Coordinates of C-alpha atoms and ligand atoms in Angstrom, one line a residue:
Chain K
X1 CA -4.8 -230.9 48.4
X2 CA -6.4 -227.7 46.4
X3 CA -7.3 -226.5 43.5
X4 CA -4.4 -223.7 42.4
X5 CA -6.5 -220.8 40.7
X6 CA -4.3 -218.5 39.2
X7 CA -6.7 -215.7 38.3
X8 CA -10.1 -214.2 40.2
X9 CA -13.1 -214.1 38.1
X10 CA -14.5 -210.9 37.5
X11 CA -17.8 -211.8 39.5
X12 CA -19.3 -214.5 42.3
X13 CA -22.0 -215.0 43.8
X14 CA -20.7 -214.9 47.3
X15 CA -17.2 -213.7 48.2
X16 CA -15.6 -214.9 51.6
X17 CA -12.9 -212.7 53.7
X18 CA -10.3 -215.1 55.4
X19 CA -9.8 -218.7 55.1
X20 CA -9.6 -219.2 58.6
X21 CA -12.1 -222.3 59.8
X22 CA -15.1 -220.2 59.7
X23 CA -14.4 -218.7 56.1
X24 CA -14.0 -222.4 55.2
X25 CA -16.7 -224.1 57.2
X26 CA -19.1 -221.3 55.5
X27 CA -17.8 -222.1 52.2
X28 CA -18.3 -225.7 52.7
X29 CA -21.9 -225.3 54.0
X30 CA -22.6 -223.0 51.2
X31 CA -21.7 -225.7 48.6
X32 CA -22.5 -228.7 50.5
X33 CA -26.4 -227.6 52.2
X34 CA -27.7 -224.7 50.3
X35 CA -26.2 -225.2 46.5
X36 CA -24.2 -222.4 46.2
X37 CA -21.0 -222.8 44.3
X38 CA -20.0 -220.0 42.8
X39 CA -17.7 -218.9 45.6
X40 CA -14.4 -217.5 46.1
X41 CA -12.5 -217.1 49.8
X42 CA -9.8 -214.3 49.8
X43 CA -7.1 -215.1 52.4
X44 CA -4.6 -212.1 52.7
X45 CA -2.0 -214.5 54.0
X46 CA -1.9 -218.7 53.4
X47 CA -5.2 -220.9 54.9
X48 CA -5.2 -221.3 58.2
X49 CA -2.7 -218.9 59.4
X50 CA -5.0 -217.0 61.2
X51 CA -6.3 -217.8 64.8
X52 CA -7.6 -221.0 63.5
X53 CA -3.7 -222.3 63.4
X54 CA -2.7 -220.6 67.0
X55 CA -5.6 -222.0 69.3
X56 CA -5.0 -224.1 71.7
X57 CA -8.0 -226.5 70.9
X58 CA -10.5 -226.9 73.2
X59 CA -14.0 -227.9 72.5
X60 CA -17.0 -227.7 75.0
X61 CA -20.0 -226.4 75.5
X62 CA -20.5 -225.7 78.8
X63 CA -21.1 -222.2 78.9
X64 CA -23.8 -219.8 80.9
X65 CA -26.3 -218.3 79.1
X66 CA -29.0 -220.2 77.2
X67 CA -28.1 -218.7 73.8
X68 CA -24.7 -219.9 74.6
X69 CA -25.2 -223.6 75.2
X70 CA -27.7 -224.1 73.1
X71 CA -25.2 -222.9 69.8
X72 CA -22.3 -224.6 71.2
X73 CA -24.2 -227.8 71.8
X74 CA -25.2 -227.5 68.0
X75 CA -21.4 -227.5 67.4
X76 CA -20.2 -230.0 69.2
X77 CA -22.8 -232.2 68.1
X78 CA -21.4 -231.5 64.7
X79 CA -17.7 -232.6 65.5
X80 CA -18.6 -235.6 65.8
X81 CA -18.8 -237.0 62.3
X82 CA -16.2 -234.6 60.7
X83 CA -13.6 -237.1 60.2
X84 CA -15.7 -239.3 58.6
X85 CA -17.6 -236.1 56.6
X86 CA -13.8 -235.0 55.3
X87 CA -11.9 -238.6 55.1
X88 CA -9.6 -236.8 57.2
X89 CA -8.5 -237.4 60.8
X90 CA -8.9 -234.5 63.3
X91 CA -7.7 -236.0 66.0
X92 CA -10.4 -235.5 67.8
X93 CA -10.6 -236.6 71.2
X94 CA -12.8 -236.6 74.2
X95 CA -11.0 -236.2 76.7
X96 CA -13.3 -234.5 79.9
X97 CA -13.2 -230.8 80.7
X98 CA -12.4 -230.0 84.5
X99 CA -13.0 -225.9 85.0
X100 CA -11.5 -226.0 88.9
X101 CA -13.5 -223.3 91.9
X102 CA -10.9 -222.5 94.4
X103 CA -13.4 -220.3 96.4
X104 CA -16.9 -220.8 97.6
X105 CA -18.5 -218.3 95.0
X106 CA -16.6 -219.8 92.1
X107 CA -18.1 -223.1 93.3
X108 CA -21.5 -221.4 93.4
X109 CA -21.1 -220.0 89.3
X110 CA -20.1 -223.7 88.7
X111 CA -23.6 -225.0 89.7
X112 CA -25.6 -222.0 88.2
X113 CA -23.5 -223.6 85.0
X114 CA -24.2 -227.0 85.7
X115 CA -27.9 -226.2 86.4
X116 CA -28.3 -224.3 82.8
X117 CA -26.3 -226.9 80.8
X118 CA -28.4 -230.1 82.1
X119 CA -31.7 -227.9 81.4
X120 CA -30.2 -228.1 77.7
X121 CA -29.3 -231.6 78.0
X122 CA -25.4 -230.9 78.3
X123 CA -23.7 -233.4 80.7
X124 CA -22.3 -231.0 82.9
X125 CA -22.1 -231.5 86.9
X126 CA -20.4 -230.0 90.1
X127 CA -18.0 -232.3 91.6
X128 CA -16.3 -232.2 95.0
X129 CA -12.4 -232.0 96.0
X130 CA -12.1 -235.8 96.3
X131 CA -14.2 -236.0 92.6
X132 CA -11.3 -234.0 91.1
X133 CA -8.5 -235.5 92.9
X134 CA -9.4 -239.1 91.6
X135 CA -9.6 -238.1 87.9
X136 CA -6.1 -235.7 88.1
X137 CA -4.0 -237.6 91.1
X138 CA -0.7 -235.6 89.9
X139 CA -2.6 -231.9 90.7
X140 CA -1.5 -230.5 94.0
X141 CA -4.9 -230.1 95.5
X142 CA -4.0 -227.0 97.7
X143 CA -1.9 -225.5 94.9
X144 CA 1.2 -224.6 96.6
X145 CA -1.1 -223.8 99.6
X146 CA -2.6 -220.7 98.6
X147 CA -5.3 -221.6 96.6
X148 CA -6.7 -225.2 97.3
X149 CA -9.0 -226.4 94.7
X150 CA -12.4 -227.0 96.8
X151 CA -14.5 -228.6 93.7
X152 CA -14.8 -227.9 90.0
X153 CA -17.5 -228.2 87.3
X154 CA -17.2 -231.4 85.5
X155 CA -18.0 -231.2 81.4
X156 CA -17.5 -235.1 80.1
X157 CA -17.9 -234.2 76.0
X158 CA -15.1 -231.6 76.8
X159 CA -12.2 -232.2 73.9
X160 CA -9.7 -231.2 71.6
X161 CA -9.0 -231.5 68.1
X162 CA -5.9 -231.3 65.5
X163 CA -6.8 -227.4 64.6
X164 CA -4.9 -227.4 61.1
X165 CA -6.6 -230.3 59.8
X166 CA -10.2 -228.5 60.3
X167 CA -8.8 -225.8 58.4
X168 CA -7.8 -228.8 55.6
X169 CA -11.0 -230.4 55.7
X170 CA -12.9 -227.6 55.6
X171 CA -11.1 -226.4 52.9
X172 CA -10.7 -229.8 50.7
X173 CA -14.5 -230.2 50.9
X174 CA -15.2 -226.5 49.7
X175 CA -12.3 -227.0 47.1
X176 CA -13.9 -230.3 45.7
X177 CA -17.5 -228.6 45.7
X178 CA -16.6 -225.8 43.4
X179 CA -15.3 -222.8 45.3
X180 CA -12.3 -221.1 44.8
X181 CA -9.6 -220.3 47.9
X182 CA -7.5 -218.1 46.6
X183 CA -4.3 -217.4 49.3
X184 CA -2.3 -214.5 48.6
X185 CA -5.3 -212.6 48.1
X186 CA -5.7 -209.3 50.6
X187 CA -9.0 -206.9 51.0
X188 CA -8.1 -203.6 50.5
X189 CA -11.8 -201.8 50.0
X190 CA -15.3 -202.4 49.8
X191 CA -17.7 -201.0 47.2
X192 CA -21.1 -200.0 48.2
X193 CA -24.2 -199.3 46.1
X194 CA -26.1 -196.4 48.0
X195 CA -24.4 -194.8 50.9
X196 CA -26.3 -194.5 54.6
X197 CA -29.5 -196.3 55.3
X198 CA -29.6 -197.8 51.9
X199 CA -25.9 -199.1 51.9
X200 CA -25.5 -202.7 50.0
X201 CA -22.5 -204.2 48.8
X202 CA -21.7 -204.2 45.2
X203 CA -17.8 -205.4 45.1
X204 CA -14.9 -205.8 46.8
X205 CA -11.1 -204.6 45.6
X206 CA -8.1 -206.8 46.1
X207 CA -4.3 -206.6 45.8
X208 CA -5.4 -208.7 42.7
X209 CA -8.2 -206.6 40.8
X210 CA -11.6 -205.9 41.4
X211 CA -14.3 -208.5 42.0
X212 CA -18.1 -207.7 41.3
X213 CA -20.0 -209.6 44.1
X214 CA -24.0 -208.9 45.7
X215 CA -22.8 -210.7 49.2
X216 CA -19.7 -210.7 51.2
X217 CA -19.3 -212.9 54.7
X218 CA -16.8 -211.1 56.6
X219 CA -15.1 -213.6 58.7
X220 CA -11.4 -212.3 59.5
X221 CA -11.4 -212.2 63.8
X222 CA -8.7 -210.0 64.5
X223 CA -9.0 -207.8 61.7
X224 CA -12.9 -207.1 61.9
X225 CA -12.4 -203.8 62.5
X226 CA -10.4 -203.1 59.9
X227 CA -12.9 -204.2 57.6
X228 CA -16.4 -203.1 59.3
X229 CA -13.9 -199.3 58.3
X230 CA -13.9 -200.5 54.8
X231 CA -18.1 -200.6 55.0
X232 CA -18.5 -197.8 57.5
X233 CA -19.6 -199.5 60.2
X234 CA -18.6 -199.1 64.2
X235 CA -18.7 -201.9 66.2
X236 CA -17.7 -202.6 70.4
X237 CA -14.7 -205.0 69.6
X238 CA -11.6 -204.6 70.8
X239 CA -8.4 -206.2 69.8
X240 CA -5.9 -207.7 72.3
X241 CA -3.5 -210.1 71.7
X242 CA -3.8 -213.7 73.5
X243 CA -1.0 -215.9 73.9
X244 CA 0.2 -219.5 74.3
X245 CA 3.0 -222.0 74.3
X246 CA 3.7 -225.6 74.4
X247 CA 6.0 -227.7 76.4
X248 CA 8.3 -230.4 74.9
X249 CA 6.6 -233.8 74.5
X250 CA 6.6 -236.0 77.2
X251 CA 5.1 -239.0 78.8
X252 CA 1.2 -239.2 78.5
X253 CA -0.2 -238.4 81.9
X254 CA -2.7 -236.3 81.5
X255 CA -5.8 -236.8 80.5
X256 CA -8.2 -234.3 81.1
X257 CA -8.5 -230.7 80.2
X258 CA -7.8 -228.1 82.9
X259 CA -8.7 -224.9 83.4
X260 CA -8.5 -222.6 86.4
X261 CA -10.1 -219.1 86.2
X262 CA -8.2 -217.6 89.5
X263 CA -4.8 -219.0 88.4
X264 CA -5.3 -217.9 85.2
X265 CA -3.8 -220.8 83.3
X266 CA -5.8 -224.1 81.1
X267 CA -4.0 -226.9 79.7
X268 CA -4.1 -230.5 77.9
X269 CA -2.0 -232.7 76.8
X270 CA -2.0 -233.2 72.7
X271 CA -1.4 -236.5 71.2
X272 CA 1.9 -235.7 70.6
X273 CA 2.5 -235.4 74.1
X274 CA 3.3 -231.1 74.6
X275 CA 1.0 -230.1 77.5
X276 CA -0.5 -226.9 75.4
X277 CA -1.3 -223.9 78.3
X278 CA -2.8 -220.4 77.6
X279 CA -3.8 -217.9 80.1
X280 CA -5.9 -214.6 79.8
X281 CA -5.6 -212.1 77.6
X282 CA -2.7 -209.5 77.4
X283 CA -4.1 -206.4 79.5
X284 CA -4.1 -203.7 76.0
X285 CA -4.9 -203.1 72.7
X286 CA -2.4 -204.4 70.0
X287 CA -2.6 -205.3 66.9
X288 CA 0.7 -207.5 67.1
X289 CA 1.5 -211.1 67.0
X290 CA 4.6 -210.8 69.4
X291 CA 5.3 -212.9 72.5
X292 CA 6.4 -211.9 75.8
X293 CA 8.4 -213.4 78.7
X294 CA 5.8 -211.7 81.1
X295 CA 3.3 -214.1 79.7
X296 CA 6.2 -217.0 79.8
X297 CA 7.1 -216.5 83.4
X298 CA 3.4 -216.0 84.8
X299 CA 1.9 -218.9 83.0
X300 CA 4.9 -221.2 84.0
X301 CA 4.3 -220.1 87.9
X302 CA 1.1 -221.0 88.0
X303 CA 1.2 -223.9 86.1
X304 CA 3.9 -224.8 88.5
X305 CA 1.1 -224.3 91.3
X306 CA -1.1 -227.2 90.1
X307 CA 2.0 -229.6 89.3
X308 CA 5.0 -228.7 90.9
X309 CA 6.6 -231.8 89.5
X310 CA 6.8 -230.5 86.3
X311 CA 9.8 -227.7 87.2
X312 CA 12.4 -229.0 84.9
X313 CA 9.8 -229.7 81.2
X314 CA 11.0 -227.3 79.0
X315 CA 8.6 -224.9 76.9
X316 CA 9.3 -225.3 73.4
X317 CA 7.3 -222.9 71.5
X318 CA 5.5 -219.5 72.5
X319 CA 3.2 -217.7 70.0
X320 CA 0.0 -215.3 69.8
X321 CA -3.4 -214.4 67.9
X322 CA -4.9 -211.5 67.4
X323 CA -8.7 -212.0 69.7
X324 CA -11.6 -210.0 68.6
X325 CA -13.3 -209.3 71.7
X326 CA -17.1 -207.7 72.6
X327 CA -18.4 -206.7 76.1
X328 CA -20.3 -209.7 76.7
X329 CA -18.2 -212.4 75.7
X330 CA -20.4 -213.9 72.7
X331 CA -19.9 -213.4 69.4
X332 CA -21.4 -210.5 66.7
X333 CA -22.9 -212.8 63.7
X334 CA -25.1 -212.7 61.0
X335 CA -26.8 -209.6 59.1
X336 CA -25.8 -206.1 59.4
X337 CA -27.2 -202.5 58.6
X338 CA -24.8 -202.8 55.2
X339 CA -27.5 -205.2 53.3
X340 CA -24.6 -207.9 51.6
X341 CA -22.3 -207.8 54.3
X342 CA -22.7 -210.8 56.9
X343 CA -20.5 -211.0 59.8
X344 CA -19.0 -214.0 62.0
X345 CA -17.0 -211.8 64.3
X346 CA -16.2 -211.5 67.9
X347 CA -14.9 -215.1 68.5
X348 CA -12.1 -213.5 70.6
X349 CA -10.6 -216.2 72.8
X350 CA -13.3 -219.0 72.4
X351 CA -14.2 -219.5 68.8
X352 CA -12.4 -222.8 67.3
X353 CA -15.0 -224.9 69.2
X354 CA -17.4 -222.8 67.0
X355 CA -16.1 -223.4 63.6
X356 CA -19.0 -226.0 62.5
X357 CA -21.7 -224.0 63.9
X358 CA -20.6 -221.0 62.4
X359 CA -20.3 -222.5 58.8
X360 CA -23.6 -224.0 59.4
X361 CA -25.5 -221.0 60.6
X362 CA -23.9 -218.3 58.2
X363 CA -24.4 -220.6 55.2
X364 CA -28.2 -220.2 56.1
X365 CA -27.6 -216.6 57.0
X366 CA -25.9 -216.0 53.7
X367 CA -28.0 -217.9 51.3
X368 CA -31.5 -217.0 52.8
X369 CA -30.1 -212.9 53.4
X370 CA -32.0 -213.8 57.2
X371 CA -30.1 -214.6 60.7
X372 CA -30.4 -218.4 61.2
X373 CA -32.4 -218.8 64.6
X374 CA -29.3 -220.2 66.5
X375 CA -27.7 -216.4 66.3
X376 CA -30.2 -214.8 66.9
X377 CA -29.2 -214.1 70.8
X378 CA -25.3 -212.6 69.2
X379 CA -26.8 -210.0 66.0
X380 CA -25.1 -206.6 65.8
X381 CA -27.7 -204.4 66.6
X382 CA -27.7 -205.9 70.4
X383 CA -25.7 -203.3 71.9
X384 CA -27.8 -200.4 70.8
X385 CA -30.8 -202.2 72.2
X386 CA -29.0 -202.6 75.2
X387 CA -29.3 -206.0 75.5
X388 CA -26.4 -208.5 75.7
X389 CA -25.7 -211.8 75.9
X390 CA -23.8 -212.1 79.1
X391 CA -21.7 -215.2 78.9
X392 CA -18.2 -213.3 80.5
X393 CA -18.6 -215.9 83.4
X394 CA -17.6 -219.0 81.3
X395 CA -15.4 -217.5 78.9
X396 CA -12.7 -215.2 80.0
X397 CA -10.1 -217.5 80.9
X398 CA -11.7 -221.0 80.2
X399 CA -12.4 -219.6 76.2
Chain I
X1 CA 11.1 -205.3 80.3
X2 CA 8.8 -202.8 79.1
X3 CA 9.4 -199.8 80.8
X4 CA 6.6 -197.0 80.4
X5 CA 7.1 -193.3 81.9
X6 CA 4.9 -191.9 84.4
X7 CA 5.2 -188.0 84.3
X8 CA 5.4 -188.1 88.0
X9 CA 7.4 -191.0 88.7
X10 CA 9.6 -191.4 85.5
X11 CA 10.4 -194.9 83.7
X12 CA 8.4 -197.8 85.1
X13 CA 7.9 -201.5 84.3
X14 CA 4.7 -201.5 82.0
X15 CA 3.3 -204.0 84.8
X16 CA 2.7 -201.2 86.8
X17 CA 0.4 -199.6 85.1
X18 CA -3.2 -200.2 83.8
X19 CA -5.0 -199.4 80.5
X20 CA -8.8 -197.8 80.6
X21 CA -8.5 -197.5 76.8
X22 CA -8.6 -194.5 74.3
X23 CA -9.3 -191.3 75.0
X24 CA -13.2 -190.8 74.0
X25 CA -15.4 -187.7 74.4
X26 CA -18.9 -188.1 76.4
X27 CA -22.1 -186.6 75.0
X28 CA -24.0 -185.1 77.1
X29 CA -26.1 -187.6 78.9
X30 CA -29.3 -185.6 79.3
X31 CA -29.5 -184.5 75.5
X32 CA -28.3 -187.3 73.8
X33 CA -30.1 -190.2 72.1
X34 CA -30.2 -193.2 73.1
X35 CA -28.0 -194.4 69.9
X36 CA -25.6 -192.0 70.4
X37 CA -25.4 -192.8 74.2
X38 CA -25.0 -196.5 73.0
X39 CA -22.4 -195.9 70.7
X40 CA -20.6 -193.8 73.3
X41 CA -20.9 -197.0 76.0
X42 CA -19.9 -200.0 73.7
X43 CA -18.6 -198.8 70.2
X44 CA -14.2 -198.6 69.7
X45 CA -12.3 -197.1 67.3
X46 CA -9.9 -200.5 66.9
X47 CA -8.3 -199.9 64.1
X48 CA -4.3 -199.8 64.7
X49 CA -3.5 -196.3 65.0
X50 CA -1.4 -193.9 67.5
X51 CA -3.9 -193.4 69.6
X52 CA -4.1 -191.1 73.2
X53 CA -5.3 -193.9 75.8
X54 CA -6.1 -193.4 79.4
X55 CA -3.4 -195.1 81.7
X56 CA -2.9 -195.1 85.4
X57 CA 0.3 -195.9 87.6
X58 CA -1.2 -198.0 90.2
X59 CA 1.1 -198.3 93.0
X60 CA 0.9 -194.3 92.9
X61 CA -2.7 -193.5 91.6
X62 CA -1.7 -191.0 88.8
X63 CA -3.7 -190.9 85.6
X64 CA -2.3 -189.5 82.5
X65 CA -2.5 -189.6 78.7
X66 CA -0.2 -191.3 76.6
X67 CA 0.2 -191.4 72.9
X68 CA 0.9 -194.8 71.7
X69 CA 0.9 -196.7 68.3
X70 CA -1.4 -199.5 69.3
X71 CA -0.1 -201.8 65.9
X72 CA 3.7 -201.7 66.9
X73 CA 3.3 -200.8 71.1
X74 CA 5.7 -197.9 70.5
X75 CA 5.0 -195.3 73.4
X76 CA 5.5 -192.1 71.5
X77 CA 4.7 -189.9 74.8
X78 CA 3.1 -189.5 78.2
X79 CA 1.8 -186.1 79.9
X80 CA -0.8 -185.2 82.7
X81 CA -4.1 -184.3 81.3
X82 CA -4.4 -180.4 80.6
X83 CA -7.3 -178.2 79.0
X84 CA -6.8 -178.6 75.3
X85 CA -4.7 -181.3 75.1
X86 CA -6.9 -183.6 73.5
X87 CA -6.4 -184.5 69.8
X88 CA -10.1 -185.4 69.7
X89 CA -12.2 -182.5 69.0
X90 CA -15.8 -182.9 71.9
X91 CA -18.5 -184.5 69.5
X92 CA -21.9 -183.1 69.3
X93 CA -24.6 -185.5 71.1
Ligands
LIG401 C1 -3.7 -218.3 71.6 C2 -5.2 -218.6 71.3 C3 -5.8 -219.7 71.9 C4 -7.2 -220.0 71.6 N1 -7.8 -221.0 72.2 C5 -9.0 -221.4 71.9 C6 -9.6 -222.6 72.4 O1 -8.9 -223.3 73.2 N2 -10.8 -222.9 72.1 C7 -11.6 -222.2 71.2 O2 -12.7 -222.5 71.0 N3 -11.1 -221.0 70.7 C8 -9.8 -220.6 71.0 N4 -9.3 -219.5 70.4 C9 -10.1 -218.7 69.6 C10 -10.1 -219.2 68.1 O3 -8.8 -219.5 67.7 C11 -10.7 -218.2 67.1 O4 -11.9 -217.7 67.6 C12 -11.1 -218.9 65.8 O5 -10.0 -219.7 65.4 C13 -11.4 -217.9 64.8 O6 -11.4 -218.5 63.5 P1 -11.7 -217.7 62.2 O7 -11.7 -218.6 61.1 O8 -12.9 -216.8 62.4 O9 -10.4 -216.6 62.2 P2 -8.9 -216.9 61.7 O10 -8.5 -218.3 61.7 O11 -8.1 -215.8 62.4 O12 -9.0 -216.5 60.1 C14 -9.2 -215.2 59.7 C15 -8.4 -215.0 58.4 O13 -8.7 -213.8 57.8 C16 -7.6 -213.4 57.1 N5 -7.7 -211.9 56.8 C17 -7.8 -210.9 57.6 N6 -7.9 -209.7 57.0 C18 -8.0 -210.0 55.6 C19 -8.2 -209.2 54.5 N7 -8.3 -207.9 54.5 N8 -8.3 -209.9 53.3 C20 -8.2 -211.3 53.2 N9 -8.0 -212.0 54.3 C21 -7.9 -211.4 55.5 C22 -6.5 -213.6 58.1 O14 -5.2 -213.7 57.4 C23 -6.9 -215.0 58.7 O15 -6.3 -216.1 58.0 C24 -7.9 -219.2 70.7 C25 -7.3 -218.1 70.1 C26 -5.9 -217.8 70.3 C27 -5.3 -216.7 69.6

């Protein structure tokens, strides 16, 4: 499916950390809408391996701020055709996006989000108890009696998508356009021309040699801050771990995707038939990819709250990711006070849906050294402004 | 289960006890600049290293320090906070 290189060249024009989806989609948009070939993407372990292989899928874009819905609109406007761009199916299905209020004030954020997405043309709505009931008649509406589901905020272009194969396509189409993805490949330092004020990026050192490069997009998630060390830079993510599992296949019967903030639990059903659940995010700081029966038995309780029927299903795998998270819940993109060094970072818990926006915009960013307009609401100088992009109340649990 | 030891109430299952992150030194709000101040309220040292964090046992209200290594969760030790006891040195503003 790829080119095998077997040896770095001593110089490219771009280099890419990570060959996770937004590593590829960049290196795709690089080649595809702005020319730029002469690429190489370094991925420290094999492509896709990264949180692009250990999300749970979903795609929407009904989030709060303006900045928010307006990029994720972009992006799921740009899933549409990707099967047909690649020659390769994603799996992508529609499939309607329920995010369930048990409470009066949840059901109050659900029309402030409702209100925003229409004003940007997304087809969001509030519905009412007897709304969700008809579209997911197997949910206990009362939810073992303690937390009765009281309306929700419907998203119809809510879907997922077969994650590997976007990592594949992504990665085929850069492949056939000239770049190189060399796997195997790890990061170790950064050279900079100039230190302070006047830092720019003049190479970076791998476990396989030295590469000479003018412009590095940095697009590793959970190891951001590992890297921004390598440049000098500080930055407000955090690392947690977020985790997951999937039940054994079984019958299809559910059709929507479900998420519910207070019970802390979403799920959909893949094509394959697992029902594929995730929760929040573990509660501290770990750089570790381990699993835990807290998370097992939690999840599985509440997920026994909305269908009690489901008791004896089996889970049949458990994993985790590594989420780079910020304050605000949106991501840190574009340039940054090291001239050469471009960042797509901060995608924490919610950024698969992202994938062909973020190639899109830091293609532009890269090959025109200038923030694309779309990210120009998520830049890394935001926080010492003091001004964020608050978008925590539709993406802590519902990514 | 994970057990973590509270100096005041000995082993305890890590759910009962939260996180307010790593230890951090506060410039002096009335002399500091506005980019130190902002670095101080958003910026985190997270790169994996044994780090001392902030914790609390909640059903008992005690805040301590404990030194753990945040790449492999190993809890390397807990103690009450003392003068002097932290490894970070108090930054200039
Ligand atoms: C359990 C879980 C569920 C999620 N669910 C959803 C969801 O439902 N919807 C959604 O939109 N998002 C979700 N996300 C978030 C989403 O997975 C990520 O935001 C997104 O996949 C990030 O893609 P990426 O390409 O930036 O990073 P990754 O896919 O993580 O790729 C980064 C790559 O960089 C490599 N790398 C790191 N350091 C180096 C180095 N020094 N040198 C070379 N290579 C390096 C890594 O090996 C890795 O392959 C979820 C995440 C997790 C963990």
């Amino acid at each position: 499916m790829f080119t095998r290189h077997e040896r770095l060249k001593p110089s490219y024009d771009v280099v890419i950390i990570g060959a996770g989806g937004h590593g590829l989609a960049a290196a795709y948009y690089l080649a595809r809408d702005h020319g730029i070939r002469d690429v190489a993407i370094l991925e420290k372990g094999y492509l896709g391996g990264g949180n692009t292989g250990r999300n749970t899928t979903i795609i929407r874009s009904n989030y709060l701020t303006p900045e928010g819905v307006q990029f994720y609109d972009e992006s799921v406007r740009l899933w549409q055709d990707l099967s047909q761009d690649f020659d390769l199916n994603l799996f992508y299905s529609t499939r309607g996006h329920f995010t369930l209020a048990h409470t009066d004030a949840a059901m109050r954020t659900m029309r402030w989000r409702a209100e925003v997405n229409k004003h940007f043309g997304v087809a969001s709505e509030a519905v009412d108890s007897q709304a969700v009931r008809a579209a997911i008649p197997m949910m206990d509406m009362t939810c073992g009696g303690h937390a009765p589901v009281v309306g929700a905020l419907y998203h119809a272009p809510g879907a997922i998508a077969r994650h590997d194969a976007v990592a594949w396509g992504y990665g085929r189409g850069a492949d056939q356009r000239g770049a190189e993805i060399h796997q195997n490949t790890e990061v170790v330092a950064i050279e900079l021309e100039d230190q302070g004020s006047g830092a720019r990026v003049a190479g970076v050192i791998t476990n396989r040699g030295r590469i000479a490069t003018r412009k590095v997009l940095c697009a590793v998630a959970g190891f951001t801050p590992r890297l921004l060390a390598m440049v000098g830079l500080r930055s407000p993510i955090y690392i947690h771990p977020l985790q997951a599992m999937v039940s054994e296949p079984i019958k299809p019967w559910l059709d929507p995707i479900i998420v519910s903030a207070s019970l802390h639990v979403y799920v959909s059903q893949s094509a394959r038939g697992e029902l594929v659940m995730g929760a929040s995010l573990d509660p501290y700081e770990l750089h570790s990819t381990r699993s835990t029966l807290d998370f097992a038995e939690s999840l599985a309780a509440h997920m026994l709250d909305l269908f009690p029927f489901l008791s004896d299903v089996k889970v049949n795998r458990q994993w985790a990711g590594l989420a780079d998270m910020t304050p605000d819940f949106a991501p840190i993109m574009g340039l940054t006070p090291v001239r050469g060094f471009y960042l797509d970072s901060g995608w924490g818990t919610w950024g698969f849906k992202a994938t062909p926006v973020c190639g899109k915009t830091m293609s532009y960013t890269v090959a025109k050294d200038a923030d694309h307009p779309l990210i120009k609401g998520f830049t890394f100088d935001r926080f010492a402004r003091y001004a964020l992009t608050a978008e925590k109340g539709a993406a802590s649990v519902g990514h | 289960m994970k057990l973590m030891t509270c100096p005041i109430n000995g082993p305890r299952a890590i759910s009962e006890f939260v996180c307010a992150g790593e230890v951090r030194a506060m410039p002096d709000p009335a002399t500091s600049s506005d980019a130190a101040w902002a670095d101080y309220v958003f910026n985190r040292n997270a790169v994996p290293a044994v780090k001392q964090e902030w914790w609390c046992h909640t059903p008992s209200g005690v805040w301590f320090i404990a030194e753990r290594d945040t790449s492999t969760d190993t809890i390397h030790r807990t103690y009450l906070y003392q003068p002097g006891c932290l490894l970070q040195p108090e930054r200039a503003a």
